Coordinates of N, CA and C in Angstrom, one line a residue:
M26 N 55.0 99.0 97.8 CA 54.3 97.9 97.3 C 55.2 96.7 97.5
K27 N 54.6 95.7 98.1 CA 55.4 94.4 98.4 C 55.2 93.5 97.3
L28 N 56.3 92.9 96.8 CA 56.3 92.0 95.7 C 56.2 90.6 96.2
N29 N 55.4 89.8 95.5 CA 55.4 88.4 95.8 C 56.6 87.7 95.2
I30 N 56.8 86.4 95.6 CA 58.0 85.7 95.2 C 58.1 85.6 93.6
V31 N 57.0 85.4 93.0 CA 57.0 85.3 91.5 C 57.5 86.6 90.9
D32 N 56.9 87.7 91.4 CA 57.3 89.0 90.8 C 58.8 89.3 91.1
R33 N 59.3 88.9 92.3 CA 60.7 89.2 92.6 C 61.6 88.3 91.7
I34 N 61.2 87.1 91.5 CA 62.1 86.2 90.6 C 62.1 86.8 89.2
A35 N 60.9 87.1 88.7 CA 60.8 87.6 87.3 C 61.6 88.9 87.1
T36 N 61.4 89.8 88.1 CA 62.2 91.1 88.0 C 63.7 90.8 88.1
G37 N 64.1 89.9 89.0 CA 65.5 89.6 89.1 C 66.1 89.1 87.8
I38 N 65.3 88.2 87.2 CA 65.8 87.6 85.9 C 66.0 88.6 84.9
V39 N 65.0 89.5 84.7 CA 65.1 90.6 83.7 C 66.3 91.5 84.0
I40 N 66.4 91.9 85.3 CA 67.5 92.8 85.6 C 68.9 92.2 85.4
R41 N 69.0 90.9 85.8 CA 70.3 90.2 85.6 C 70.7 90.1 84.2
A42 N 69.7 89.7 83.3 CA 69.9 89.6 81.9 C 70.3 90.9 81.3
E43 N 69.6 92.0 81.6 CA 69.9 93.3 81.0 C 71.3 93.7 81.5
T44 N 71.6 93.6 82.8 CA 72.9 94.0 83.4 C 74.0 93.2 82.7
A45 N 73.9 91.9 82.5 CA 74.9 91.1 81.8 C 75.2 91.6 80.4
I46 N 74.1 91.9 79.7 CA 74.3 92.4 78.3 C 75.0 93.8 78.3
V47 N 74.5 94.7 79.1 CA 75.1 96.0 79.1 C 76.6 95.9 79.6
K48 N 76.9 95.1 80.6 CA 78.2 95.0 81.0 C 79.2 94.5 79.9
R49 N 78.7 93.6 79.2 CA 79.5 93.0 78.1 C 79.9 94.1 77.1
F50 N 78.9 95.0 76.7 CA 79.2 96.1 75.8 C 80.1 97.2 76.4
V51 N 79.8 97.5 77.6 CA 80.5 98.5 78.3 C 82.0 98.1 78.6
D52 N 82.2 96.8 79.0 CA 83.5 96.3 79.2 C 84.3 96.3 77.9
A53 N 83.7 96.1 76.8 CA 84.4 96.1 75.5 C 84.4 97.5 74.9
K54 N 83.8 98.5 75.6 CA 83.8 99.8 75.1 C 83.1 99.9 73.7
A55 N 82.1 99.1 73.5 CA 81.4 99.0 72.2 C 80.2 99.9 72.2
T56 N 80.6 101.2 72.1 CA 79.5 102.3 72.1 C 79.4 103.0 70.8
D57 N 80.0 102.6 69.8 CA 79.8 103.1 68.5 C 80.2 102.1 67.4
A58 N 79.8 102.3 66.2 CA 80.0 101.3 65.1 C 81.4 100.9 64.9
A59 N 82.3 101.8 65.2 CA 83.8 101.5 65.0 C 84.2 100.5 66.1
S60 N 83.6 100.4 67.2 CA 84.1 99.5 68.3 C 83.1 98.4 68.5
A61 N 82.2 98.2 67.6 CA 81.2 97.1 67.7 C 81.8 95.7 68.0
I62 N 81.0 94.9 68.6 CA 81.5 93.6 69.0 C 80.5 92.5 68.5
S63 N 80.9 91.3 68.4 CA 80.0 90.2 68.2 C 79.4 89.9 69.5
F64 N 78.1 89.5 69.4 CA 77.4 89.2 70.7 C 76.4 88.2 70.4
E65 N 76.4 87.2 71.3 CA 75.4 86.1 71.2 C 74.8 86.0 72.6
P66 N 73.5 86.2 72.8 CA 72.9 86.2 74.1 C 73.0 84.8 74.7
E67 N 73.2 84.7 76.0 CA 73.3 83.4 76.7 C 72.0 83.2 77.4
G68 N 71.2 82.2 76.9 CA 70.0 81.8 77.6 C 68.8 82.6 77.1
R69 N 67.6 82.1 77.5 CA 66.3 82.6 77.0 C 66.1 84.0 77.5
A70 N 66.4 84.3 78.7 CA 66.2 85.7 79.3 C 67.0 86.7 78.5
Q71 N 68.3 86.4 78.3 CA 69.1 87.4 77.6 C 68.6 87.5 76.1
R72 N 68.2 86.4 75.5 CA 67.7 86.5 74.1 C 66.5 87.5 74.1
R73 N 65.6 87.3 75.0 CA 64.4 88.2 75.1 C 64.7 89.7 75.3
I74 N 65.6 89.9 76.3 CA 66.0 91.3 76.6 C 66.8 91.9 75.4
F75 N 67.7 91.1 74.8 CA 68.5 91.6 73.7 C 67.6 91.9 72.5
R76 N 66.6 91.1 72.3 CA 65.6 91.4 71.2 C 64.9 92.7 71.5
R77 N 64.5 92.9 72.7 CA 63.8 94.2 73.1 C 64.7 95.4 73.0
M78 N 66.0 95.2 73.4 CA 67.0 96.3 73.3 C 67.2 96.6 71.8
T79 N 67.3 95.7 71.0 CA 67.6 96.0 69.5 C 66.3 96.6 68.9
R80 N 65.1 96.2 69.2 CA 63.9 96.8 68.7 C 63.8 98.2 69.2
F81 N 64.2 98.5 70.4 CA 64.1 99.8 71.0 C 65.2 100.8 70.4
G82 N 66.3 100.2 70.0 CA 67.4 100.9 69.5 C 68.5 101.2 70.5
A83 N 68.5 100.5 71.6 CA 69.5 100.6 72.6 C 70.8 99.9 72.2
V84 N 70.6 98.8 71.4 CA 71.7 98.1 70.8 C 71.5 98.1 69.3
L85 N 72.5 98.6 68.6 CA 72.4 98.8 67.2 C 73.3 97.9 66.4
P86 N 72.9 97.5 65.2 CA 73.8 96.7 64.3 C 74.9 97.5 63.7
A87 N 76.0 96.8 63.5 CA 77.1 97.4 62.8 C 77.4 96.4 61.6
E88 N 78.6 96.5 61.0 CA 78.9 95.6 59.9 C 79.2 94.2 60.4
D89 N 79.1 93.2 59.6 CA 79.5 91.8 59.8 C 78.8 91.2 61.1
G90 N 77.5 91.6 61.3 CA 76.8 91.0 62.4 C 77.3 91.4 63.8
R91 N 78.0 92.5 63.9 CA 78.5 93.0 65.2 C 77.5 94.0 65.7
W92 N 77.5 94.3 67.0 CA 76.6 95.2 67.6 C 77.3 96.2 68.5
F93 N 76.6 97.4 68.7 CA 77.1 98.3 69.7 C 76.0 99.0 70.5
L94 N 76.4 99.5 71.7 CA 75.4 100.0 72.6 C 75.3 101.5 72.4
D95 N 74.1 102.0 72.4 CA 73.8 103.5 72.3 C 73.5 103.9 73.8
D96 N 74.4 104.6 74.4 CA 74.2 105.0 75.8 C 73.0 105.9 76.1
V97 N 72.7 106.8 75.2 CA 71.6 107.7 75.3 C 70.3 107.0 75.2
V98 N 70.2 106.1 74.2 CA 68.9 105.3 74.1 C 68.8 104.3 75.2
L99 N 69.9 103.8 75.7 CA 69.9 102.8 76.8 C 69.2 103.4 78.0
A100 N 69.4 104.7 78.3 CA 68.8 105.3 79.5 C 67.3 105.3 79.3
N101 N 66.8 105.7 78.1 CA 65.4 105.7 77.8 C 64.8 104.2 77.8
F102 N 65.6 103.3 77.3 CA 65.1 101.9 77.4 C 64.9 101.4 78.8
R103 N 65.9 101.8 79.7 CA 65.7 101.4 81.1 C 64.5 102.0 81.7
K104 N 64.2 103.2 81.4 CA 63.0 103.9 81.9 C 61.7 103.1 81.5
E105 N 61.7 102.7 80.2 CA 60.6 102.0 79.6 C 60.5 100.6 80.2
E106 N 61.6 100.0 80.4 CA 61.6 98.6 81.1 C 61.1 98.7 82.5
L107 N 61.5 99.7 83.2 CA 61.0 99.9 84.6 C 59.5 100.1 84.6
A108 N 59.0 100.9 83.7 CA 57.6 101.2 83.6 C 56.8 99.9 83.3
R109 N 57.4 99.1 82.3 CA 56.8 97.8 81.9 C 56.7 96.8 83.1
L110 N 57.9 96.7 83.8 CA 57.9 95.8 85.0 C 56.9 96.2 86.1
L111 N 56.8 97.5 86.3 CA 55.9 98.0 87.4 C 54.5 97.8 86.9
G112 N 54.2 97.9 85.6 CA 52.9 97.6 85.1 C 52.5 96.1 85.3
V113 N 53.4 95.3 85.0 CA 53.2 93.8 85.2 C 53.0 93.5 86.7
I114 N 53.8 94.1 87.6 CA 53.6 93.9 89.0 C 52.2 94.4 89.5
A115 N 51.8 95.6 89.0 CA 50.5 96.1 89.4 C 49.4 95.2 88.9
L116 N 49.5 94.7 87.7 CA 48.4 93.8 87.2 C 48.4 92.6 88.0
T117 N 49.5 92.0 88.3 CA 49.5 90.8 89.2 C 48.8 91.1 90.5
G118 N 49.1 92.2 91.1 CA 48.5 92.6 92.4 C 47.0 92.8 92.3
F119 N 46.6 93.4 91.2 CA 45.1 93.6 91.0 C 44.4 92.2 90.8
A120 N 45.1 91.4 90.0 CA 44.5 90.0 89.8 C 44.4 89.3 91.1
A121 N 45.4 89.3 91.9 CA 45.4 88.6 93.2 C 44.3 89.2 94.1
A122 N 44.2 90.5 94.1 CA 43.2 91.2 94.9 C 41.8 90.8 94.4
G123 N 41.6 90.7 93.1 CA 40.3 90.3 92.5 C 40.0 88.9 92.9
A124 N 41.0 88.0 92.8 CA 40.8 86.6 93.2 C 40.4 86.5 94.6
I125 N 41.0 87.2 95.5 CA 40.7 87.2 96.9 C 39.3 87.7 97.1
A126 N 38.9 88.8 96.5 CA 37.6 89.4 96.6 C 36.5 88.5 96.1
L127 N 36.7 87.8 95.0 CA 35.7 86.9 94.5 C 35.6 85.6 95.3
G128 N 36.7 85.3 96.0 CA 36.7 84.0 96.8 C 35.9 84.2 98.1
R129 N 35.6 85.4 98.5 CA 34.9 85.6 99.8 C 33.4 85.5 99.6

């Protein structure tokens, strides 16, 4: 499946935001409550991804507003995010195909 420029940009933004968040936790070895860190997302994309990660349970709260990464749940989160992105891409493709078909 070939992605259009909008899909590639959106996918890239999501992947970069998630990678930056995970890297911060992994670099700090914040993988349990005892090693939790303070974290403030940088920018809108990171805020959205961080919110999804916390809702999913890939990033969990510790004491004093600190957070830690759950590696096992992160793997499942990544699978869900991939499925979500592929769904969005498929819908975009179907909408474009429909617009082309209706335009003829």
